mmCIF file of C-alpha atoms in Angstrom:
data_model
loop_
_atom_site.group_PDB
_atom_site.id
_atom_site.type_symbol
_atom_site.label_atom_id
_atom_site.label_comp_id
_atom_site.label_asym_id
_atom_site.label_seq_id
_atom_site.Cartn_x
_atom_site.Cartn_y
_atom_site.Cartn_z
ATOM 1 C CA UNK G 1 -0.925 29.724 -56.295
ATOM 2 C CA UNK G 2 1.539 31.073 -53.755
ATOM 3 C CA UNK G 3 -1.267 31.527 -51.241
ATOM 4 C CA UNK G 4 -2.369 27.911 -51.674
ATOM 5 C CA UNK G 5 1.168 26.604 -51.199
ATOM 6 C CA UNK G 6 1.680 28.733 -48.105
ATOM 7 C CA UNK G 7 -1.615 27.581 -46.628
ATOM 8 C CA UNK G 8 -0.768 23.942 -47.273
ATOM 9 C CA UNK G 9 2.665 24.399 -45.740
ATOM 10 C CA UNK G 10 1.185 25.814 -42.544
ATOM 11 C CA UNK G 11 -1.697 23.356 -42.222
ATOM 12 C CA UNK G 12 -1.864 21.155 -39.129
ATOM 13 C CA UNK G 13 -1.428 17.408 -39.958
ATOM 14 C CA UNK G 14 -4.461 16.344 -37.919
ATOM 15 C CA UNK G 15 -5.015 12.953 -39.559
ATOM 16 C CA UNK G 16 -1.328 12.021 -39.362
ATOM 17 C CA UNK G 17 -1.211 12.905 -35.663
ATOM 18 C CA UNK G 18 -4.353 10.876 -34.879
ATOM 19 C CA UNK G 19 -3.058 7.852 -36.809
ATOM 20 C CA UNK G 20 0.321 7.987 -35.014
ATOM 21 C CA UNK G 21 -1.277 8.302 -31.578
ATOM 22 C CA UNK G 22 -3.779 5.527 -32.369
ATOM 23 C CA UNK G 23 -1.108 3.054 -33.490
ATOM 24 C CA UNK G 24 1.204 3.878 -30.578
ATOM 25 C CA UNK G 25 -1.542 3.486 -27.972
ATOM 26 C CA UNK G 26 -2.890 0.352 -29.660
ATOM 27 C CA UNK G 27 0.496 -1.346 -29.236
ATOM 28 C CA UNK G 28 0.578 -0.205 -25.597
ATOM 29 C CA UNK G 29 -2.921 -1.615 -25.169
ATOM 30 C CA UNK G 30 -1.878 -4.983 -26.611
ATOM 31 C CA UNK G 31 0.928 -5.280 -24.087
ATOM 32 C CA UNK G 32 -1.412 -4.118 -21.328
ATOM 33 C CA UNK G 33 -3.845 -6.810 -22.436
ATOM 34 C CA UNK G 34 -1.049 -9.374 -22.290
ATOM 35 C CA UNK G 35 -0.273 -8.325 -18.712
ATOM 36 C CA UNK G 36 -3.953 -8.599 -17.720
ATOM 37 C CA UNK G 37 -4.218 -12.076 -19.211
ATOM 38 C CA UNK G 38 -0.967 -13.084 -17.476
ATOM 39 C CA UNK G 39 -2.278 -11.893 -14.102
ATOM 40 C CA UNK G 40 -5.598 -13.681 -14.616
ATOM 41 C CA UNK G 41 -3.825 -16.848 -15.770
ATOM 42 C CA UNK G 42 -1.662 -16.769 -12.650
ATOM 43 C CA UNK G 43 -4.828 -16.439 -10.560
ATOM 44 C CA UNK G 44 -6.436 -19.432 -12.297
ATOM 45 C CA UNK G 45 -3.273 -21.529 -11.887
ATOM 46 C CA UNK G 46 -2.937 -20.661 -8.206
ATOM 47 C CA UNK G 47 -6.610 -21.415 -7.545
ATOM 48 C CA UNK G 48 -5.921 -24.936 -8.806
ATOM 49 C CA UNK G 49 -3.100 -25.557 -6.333
ATOM 50 C CA UNK G 50 -4.709 -28.146 -4.089
ATOM 51 C CA UNK G 51 -3.753 -30.597 -1.369
ATOM 52 C CA UNK G 52 -5.327 -34.024 -0.952
ATOM 53 C CA UNK G 53 -6.112 -35.109 2.588
ATOM 54 C CA UNK G 54 -6.757 -38.863 2.918
ATOM 55 C CA UNK G 55 -8.834 -40.037 5.875
ATOM 56 C CA UNK G 56 -8.596 -43.121 8.006
ATOM 57 C CA UNK G 57 -11.110 -45.861 7.281
ATOM 58 C CA UNK G 58 -14.292 -46.452 9.276
ATOM 59 C CA UNK G 59 -14.749 -42.805 10.315
ATOM 60 C CA UNK G 60 -18.273 -41.825 11.284
ATOM 61 C CA UNK G 61 -20.091 -38.966 9.541
ATOM 62 C CA UNK G 62 -19.689 -36.863 12.699
ATOM 63 C CA UNK G 63 -15.932 -37.458 12.819
ATOM 64 C CA UNK G 64 -15.594 -36.574 9.139
ATOM 65 C CA UNK G 65 -17.519 -33.315 9.636
ATOM 66 C CA UNK G 66 -15.332 -32.449 12.631
ATOM 67 C CA UNK G 67 -12.204 -32.869 10.501
ATOM 68 C CA UNK G 68 -13.753 -30.800 7.699
ATOM 69 C CA UNK G 69 -14.731 -27.953 10.045
ATOM 70 C CA UNK G 70 -11.289 -27.949 11.641
ATOM 71 C CA UNK G 71 -9.582 -27.664 8.241
ATOM 72 C CA UNK G 72 -11.987 -24.916 7.085
ATOM 73 C CA UNK G 73 -11.136 -22.863 10.185
ATOM 74 C CA UNK G 74 -7.455 -22.797 9.209
ATOM 75 C CA UNK G 75 -6.095 -19.653 7.522
ATOM 76 C CA UNK G 76 -4.433 -21.392 4.572
ATOM 77 C CA UNK G 77 -7.743 -22.574 3.058
ATOM 78 C CA UNK G 78 -8.617 -20.462 0.013
ATOM 79 C CA UNK G 79 -12.211 -19.448 0.783
ATOM 80 C CA UNK G 80 -13.931 -17.411 -1.926
ATOM 81 C CA UNK G 81 -17.527 -16.306 -1.343
ATOM 82 C CA UNK G 82 -19.754 -19.363 -1.117
ATOM 83 C CA UNK G 83 -16.803 -21.599 -1.961
ATOM 84 C CA UNK G 84 -15.516 -23.117 1.287
ATOM 85 C CA UNK G 85 -12.219 -24.086 -0.361
ATOM 86 C CA UNK G 86 -12.678 -27.760 0.504
ATOM 87 C CA UNK G 87 -14.437 -30.635 -1.257
ATOM 88 C CA UNK G 88 -15.181 -34.136 0.024
ATOM 89 C CA UNK G 89 -14.486 -37.070 -2.296
ATOM 90 C CA UNK G 90 -15.658 -40.479 -1.109
ATOM 91 C CA UNK G 91 -13.655 -43.553 -2.041
ATOM 92 C CA UNK G 92 -16.590 -44.688 -4.205
ATOM 93 C CA UNK G 93 -16.468 -41.416 -6.174
ATOM 94 C CA UNK G 94 -12.682 -41.708 -6.501
ATOM 95 C CA UNK G 95 -12.977 -45.285 -7.798
ATOM 96 C CA UNK G 96 -15.667 -44.290 -10.305
ATOM 97 C CA UNK G 97 -13.510 -41.421 -11.588
ATOM 98 C CA UNK G 98 -10.445 -43.663 -11.878
ATOM 99 C CA UNK G 99 -12.390 -46.301 -13.815
ATOM 100 C CA UNK G 100 -13.834 -43.608 -16.092
ATOM 101 C CA UNK G 101 -10.366 -42.220 -16.865
ATOM 102 C CA UNK G 102 -8.533 -45.537 -17.317
ATOM 103 C CA UNK G 103 -11.339 -47.783 -18.534
ATOM 104 C CA UNK G 104 -10.238 -50.505 -16.095
ATOM 105 C CA UNK G 105 -12.300 -51.663 -13.131
ATOM 106 C CA UNK G 106 -9.594 -52.499 -10.585
ATOM 107 C CA UNK G 107 -12.191 -53.591 -8.000
ATOM 108 C CA UNK G 108 -12.920 -56.726 -10.063
ATOM 109 C CA UNK G 109 -9.288 -57.855 -9.718
ATOM 110 C CA UNK G 110 -8.751 -56.824 -6.111
ATOM 111 C CA UNK G 111 -12.218 -57.653 -4.879
ATOM 112 C CA UNK G 112 -12.355 -54.486 -2.790
ATOM 113 C CA UNK G 113 -11.912 -50.731 -3.066
ATOM 114 C CA UNK G 114 -8.503 -49.867 -1.540
ATOM 115 C CA UNK G 115 -8.945 -46.103 -2.028
ATOM 116 C CA UNK G 116 -9.639 -43.798 0.901
ATOM 117 C CA UNK G 117 -12.147 -41.048 1.509
ATOM 118 C CA UNK G 118 -10.449 -37.704 1.006
ATOM 119 C CA UNK G 119 -10.752 -33.939 1.134
ATOM 120 C CA UNK G 120 -9.460 -31.761 -1.684
ATOM 121 C CA UNK G 121 -8.275 -28.445 -0.237
ATOM 122 C CA UNK G 122 -7.649 -25.253 -2.204
ATOM 123 C CA UNK G 123 -4.567 -23.497 -0.803
ATOM 124 C CA UNK G 124 -4.574 -19.704 -0.458
ATOM 125 C CA UNK G 125 -1.987 -18.035 -2.786
ATOM 126 C CA UNK G 126 -0.396 -16.366 0.238
ATOM 127 C CA UNK G 127 0.857 -19.801 1.320
ATOM 128 C CA UNK G 128 2.303 -20.838 -2.043
ATOM 129 C CA UNK G 129 5.863 -21.497 -0.957
ATOM 130 C CA UNK G 130 7.659 -24.775 -0.308
ATOM 131 C CA UNK G 131 8.139 -23.957 3.384
ATOM 132 C CA UNK G 132 4.492 -23.017 3.956
ATOM 133 C CA UNK G 133 3.138 -26.014 2.037
ATOM 134 C CA UNK G 134 5.300 -28.414 4.067
ATOM 135 C CA UNK G 135 4.106 -26.777 7.289
ATOM 136 C CA UNK G 136 0.467 -27.089 6.164
ATOM 137 C CA UNK G 137 1.012 -30.772 5.337
ATOM 138 C CA UNK G 138 2.453 -31.483 8.799
ATOM 139 C CA UNK G 139 -0.301 -29.521 10.582
ATOM 140 C CA UNK G 140 -3.050 -31.412 8.736
ATOM 141 C CA UNK G 141 -1.460 -34.802 9.397
ATOM 142 C CA UNK G 142 -1.572 -34.026 13.134
ATOM 143 C CA UNK G 143 -5.385 -33.934 13.018
ATOM 144 C CA UNK G 144 -6.939 -37.052 14.502
ATOM 145 C CA UNK G 145 -8.519 -39.195 11.771
ATOM 146 C CA UNK G 146 -6.242 -37.974 8.963
ATOM 147 C CA UNK G 147 -4.232 -40.738 7.290
ATOM 148 C CA UNK G 148 -2.039 -38.615 5.022
ATOM 149 C CA UNK G 149 -1.827 -35.213 3.300
ATOM 150 C CA UNK G 150 -0.183 -34.992 -0.109
ATOM 151 C CA UNK G 151 0.480 -32.497 -2.902
ATOM 152 C CA UNK G 152 2.423 -32.413 -6.158
ATOM 153 C CA UNK G 153 5.971 -31.676 -5.034
ATOM 154 C CA UNK G 154 7.834 -29.095 -7.069
ATOM 155 C CA UNK G 155 4.617 -27.619 -8.499
ATOM 156 C CA UNK G 156 4.622 -24.566 -6.222
ATOM 157 C CA UNK G 157 8.287 -23.770 -6.874
ATOM 158 C CA UNK G 158 7.785 -24.242 -10.604
ATOM 159 C CA UNK G 159 4.797 -21.857 -10.608
ATOM 160 C CA UNK G 160 6.653 -19.227 -8.573
ATOM 161 C CA UNK G 161 9.787 -19.387 -10.735
ATOM 162 C CA UNK G 162 7.865 -19.173 -14.014
ATOM 163 C CA UNK G 163 5.724 -16.279 -12.776
ATOM 164 C CA UNK G 164 8.838 -14.369 -11.651
ATOM 165 C CA UNK G 165 10.501 -14.902 -15.042
ATOM 166 C CA UNK G 166 7.400 -13.886 -16.995
ATOM 167 C CA UNK G 167 6.929 -10.857 -14.729
ATOM 168 C CA UNK G 168 10.492 -9.628 -15.306
ATOM 169 C CA UNK G 169 10.244 -10.144 -19.078
ATOM 170 C CA UNK G 170 6.920 -8.287 -19.277
ATOM 171 C CA UNK G 171 8.228 -5.468 -17.071
ATOM 172 C CA UNK G 172 11.245 -5.025 -19.340
ATOM 173 C CA UNK G 173 9.158 -5.097 -22.524
ATOM 174 C CA UNK G 174 6.549 -2.680 -21.183
ATOM 175 C CA UNK G 175 9.231 -0.243 -19.961
ATOM 176 C CA UNK G 176 10.931 -0.306 -23.368
ATOM 177 C CA UNK G 177 7.602 0.056 -25.131
ATOM 178 C CA UNK G 178 6.522 3.020 -22.999
ATOM 179 C CA UNK G 179 9.757 4.861 -23.774
ATOM 180 C CA UNK G 180 9.268 4.144 -27.493
ATOM 181 C CA UNK G 181 5.644 5.331 -27.417
ATOM 182 C CA UNK G 182 6.537 8.512 -25.532
ATOM 183 C CA UNK G 183 9.254 9.309 -28.080
ATOM 184 C CA UNK G 184 6.943 8.507 -30.998
ATOM 185 C CA UNK G 185 4.061 10.694 -29.814
ATOM 186 C CA UNK G 186 6.497 13.426 -28.741
ATOM 187 C CA UNK G 187 8.129 13.511 -32.192
ATOM 188 C CA UNK G 188 4.722 13.439 -33.888
ATOM 189 C CA UNK G 189 3.551 16.491 -31.922
ATOM 190 C CA UNK G 190 6.836 18.311 -32.516
ATOM 191 C CA UNK G 191 6.607 17.737 -36.276
ATOM 192 C CA UNK G 192 2.962 18.848 -36.244
ATOM 193 C CA UNK G 193 3.814 22.069 -34.406
ATOM 194 C CA UNK G 194 6.783 22.716 -36.686
ATOM 195 C CA UNK G 195 4.247 23.569 -39.384
ATOM 196 C CA UNK G 196 2.686 26.092 -36.983
ATOM 197 C CA UNK G 197 5.869 27.902 -35.958
ATOM 198 C CA UNK G 198 5.164 30.990 -38.090
ATOM 199 C CA UNK G 199 1.606 31.216 -36.774
ATOM 200 C CA UNK G 200 3.004 31.079 -33.241
ATOM 201 C CA UNK G 201 5.470 33.864 -34.071
ATOM 202 C CA UNK G 202 2.715 35.967 -35.704
ATOM 203 C CA UNK G 203 0.590 35.725 -32.555
ATOM 204 C CA UNK G 204 3.625 36.654 -30.491
ATOM 205 C CA UNK G 205 4.370 39.713 -32.674
ATOM 206 C CA UNK G 206 0.867 41.155 -32.238
ATOM 207 C CA UNK G 207 1.374 41.087 -28.463
ATOM 208 C CA UNK G 208 -0.450 37.891 -27.449
ATOM 209 C CA UNK G 209 0.612 36.470 -24.102
ATOM 210 C CA UNK G 210 2.343 33.086 -23.972
ATOM 211 C CA UNK G 211 -0.586 31.479 -22.142
ATOM 212 C CA UNK G 212 -2.999 32.809 -24.784
ATOM 213 C CA UNK G 213 -0.798 31.431 -27.586
ATOM 214 C CA UNK G 214 -0.370 28.049 -25.921
ATOM 215 C CA UNK G 215 -4.020 27.475 -24.983
ATOM 216 C CA UNK G 216 -5.501 26.573 -28.419
ATOM 217 C CA UNK G 217 -2.551 24.336 -29.297
ATOM 218 C CA UNK G 218 -2.722 22.511 -25.961
ATOM 219 C CA UNK G 219 -6.494 22.059 -26.269
ATOM 220 C CA UNK G 220 -6.027 20.679 -29.769
ATOM 221 C CA UNK G 221 -3.294 18.328 -28.521
ATOM 222 C CA UNK G 222 -5.586 17.081 -25.729
ATOM 223 C CA UNK G 223 -8.433 16.566 -28.206
ATOM 224 C CA UNK G 224 -6.227 14.694 -30.683
ATOM 225 C CA UNK G 225 -4.808 12.579 -27.846
ATOM 226 C CA UNK G 226 -8.352 11.714 -26.749
ATOM 227 C CA UNK G 227 -9.519 10.909 -30.294
ATOM 228 C CA UNK G 228 -6.435 8.769 -30.940
ATOM 229 C CA UNK G 229 -6.963 6.891 -27.670
ATOM 230 C CA UNK G 230 -10.651 6.263 -28.493
ATOM 231 C CA UNK G 231 -9.677 4.737 -31.838
ATOM 232 C CA UNK G 232 -6.945 2.679 -30.137
ATOM 233 C CA UNK G 233 -9.380 1.407 -27.475
ATOM 234 C CA UNK G 234 -11.946 0.523 -30.161
ATOM 235 C CA UNK G 235 -9.297 -1.424 -32.094
ATOM 236 C CA UNK G 236 -8.174 -3.199 -28.931
ATOM 237 C CA UNK G 237 -11.688 -4.276 -27.955
ATOM 238 C CA UNK G 238 -12.261 -5.516 -31.511
ATOM 239 C CA UNK G 239 -9.150 -7.678 -31.143
ATOM 240 C CA UNK G 240 -10.391 -8.936 -27.751
ATOM 241 C CA UNK G 241 -13.817 -9.876 -29.137
ATOM 242 C CA UNK G 242 -12.269 -11.628 -32.133
ATOM 243 C CA UNK G 243 -9.769 -13.523 -29.962
ATOM 244 C CA UNK G 244 -12.512 -14.663 -27.572
ATOM 245 C CA UNK G 245 -14.654 -15.873 -30.477
ATOM 246 C CA UNK G 246 -11.716 -17.931 -31.769
ATOM 247 C CA UNK G 247 -10.415 -19.150 -28.384
ATOM 248 C CA UNK G 248 -13.317 -20.042 -26.074
ATOM 249 C CA UNK G 249 -11.186 -20.561 -22.955
ATOM 250 C CA UNK G 250 -9.943 -16.971 -23.232
ATOM 251 C CA UNK G 251 -13.240 -15.877 -21.671
ATOM 252 C CA UNK G 252 -12.012 -17.419 -18.398
ATOM 253 C CA UNK G 253 -9.284 -14.760 -18.282
ATOM 254 C CA UNK G 254 -11.708 -11.907 -18.966
ATOM 255 C CA UNK G 255 -11.806 -9.239 -16.266
ATOM 256 C CA UNK G 256 -14.073 -6.301 -17.105
ATOM 257 C CA UNK G 257 -12.697 -4.074 -14.336
ATOM 258 C CA UNK G 258 -9.100 -4.513 -15.508
ATOM 259 C CA UNK G 259 -10.083 -3.799 -19.125
ATOM 260 C CA UNK G 260 -11.825 -0.560 -18.097
ATOM 261 C CA UNK G 261 -8.721 0.496 -16.170
ATOM 262 C CA UNK G 262 -6.587 -0.311 -19.228
ATOM 263 C CA UNK G 263 -8.853 1.777 -21.482
ATOM 264 C CA UNK G 264 -8.748 4.705 -19.051
ATOM 265 C CA UNK G 265 -4.960 4.450 -18.793
ATOM 266 C CA UNK G 266 -4.623 4.483 -22.583
ATOM 267 C CA UNK G 267 -6.783 7.624 -22.845
ATOM 268 C CA UNK G 268 -4.877 9.361 -20.048
ATOM 269 C CA UNK G 269 -1.521 8.413 -21.590
ATOM 270 C CA UNK G 270 -2.534 9.727 -25.020
ATOM 271 C CA UNK G 271 -3.787 13.044 -23.648
ATOM 272 C CA UNK G 272 -0.892 13.661 -21.233
ATOM 273 C CA UNK G 273 1.923 12.845 -23.656
ATOM 274 C CA UNK G 274 0.300 14.929 -26.416
ATOM 275 C CA UNK G 275 -0.237 17.952 -24.157
ATOM 276 C CA UNK G 276 3.196 17.805 -22.504
ATOM 277 C CA UNK G 277 4.978 17.372 -25.851
ATOM 278 C CA UNK G 278 3.025 20.288 -27.340
ATOM 279 C CA UNK G 279 3.745 22.482 -24.327
ATOM 280 C CA UNK G 280 7.516 22.103 -24.624
ATOM 281 C CA UNK G 281 7.463 22.419 -28.421
ATOM 282 C CA UNK G 282 5.487 25.681 -28.246
ATOM 283 C CA UNK G 283 7.833 27.060 -25.587
ATOM 284 C CA UNK G 284 10.743 26.274 -27.861
ATOM 285 C CA UNK G 285 9.256 28.219 -30.790
ATOM 286 C CA UNK G 286 8.316 31.116 -28.531
ATOM 287 C CA UNK G 287 11.963 31.587 -27.578
ATOM 288 C CA UNK G 288 13.508 31.185 -31.033
ATOM 289 C CA UNK G 289 14.639 34.168 -33.057
ATOM 290 C CA UNK G 290 13.098 34.832 -36.456
ATOM 291 C CA UNK G 291 16.200 33.530 -38.235
ATOM 292 C CA UNK G 292 16.088 30.288 -36.239
ATOM 293 C CA UNK G 293 12.530 29.602 -37.413
ATOM 294 C CA UNK G 294 13.719 29.027 -40.977
#
């Protein structure tokens, strides 16, 4: 009976350690996922920052193409692969879209189509400031054949301000969360090794070197950190799949490369914190006197 009690007392709480590491890393993963979605959402929002360039009437096809090529050659146009960053909208297309959205055919009342042919330009995120946008507007309006360039005033500043606020809030939350997770995993490993303190002392008494004593505990810590991170990653990807099945538009924010980096970071975090915490805990028990172990 005594032997059983002693064995139970000195047993390593493997399941408890794995559960603690899994939950801690899962929460970290959720916040990491939130950051990824925020970054992707910012990218989507910025890609939709556009400027409308209205053309003078009676331009020939050649003149229109010259204006288009001149705008494309400018650095502020957000070119992405095959996407030239510019789209032509004829006044007929614009009228058709307006009628479709409002349900009113204004051409029947006016007798003519007063709209103008236009280009819709995607602005590169590097130029998303009020000063740069105003400069772009003036430069475009200097082009011969351009009637007017316009954009939604205040949109750029609003986007920049909101992104800065969200960024600061997320940075604060992630910093606080990381500290909490480090403390949680550290305390978990310390409690786990507390049950092994007499085994550590026994190995020390028979003349085992410190590196020899530490090695199996550090390997176990690394293994438990890896196992916990695998469970956490599996839970996180289950949440992602469920969320995407419920919210279709969430797929637009999906970035496989970022998710792989997040998974790797979670695994590395779990292993490193577990090993480092175990290392310092073992060193502590190696330098305690026999009386201090009780």
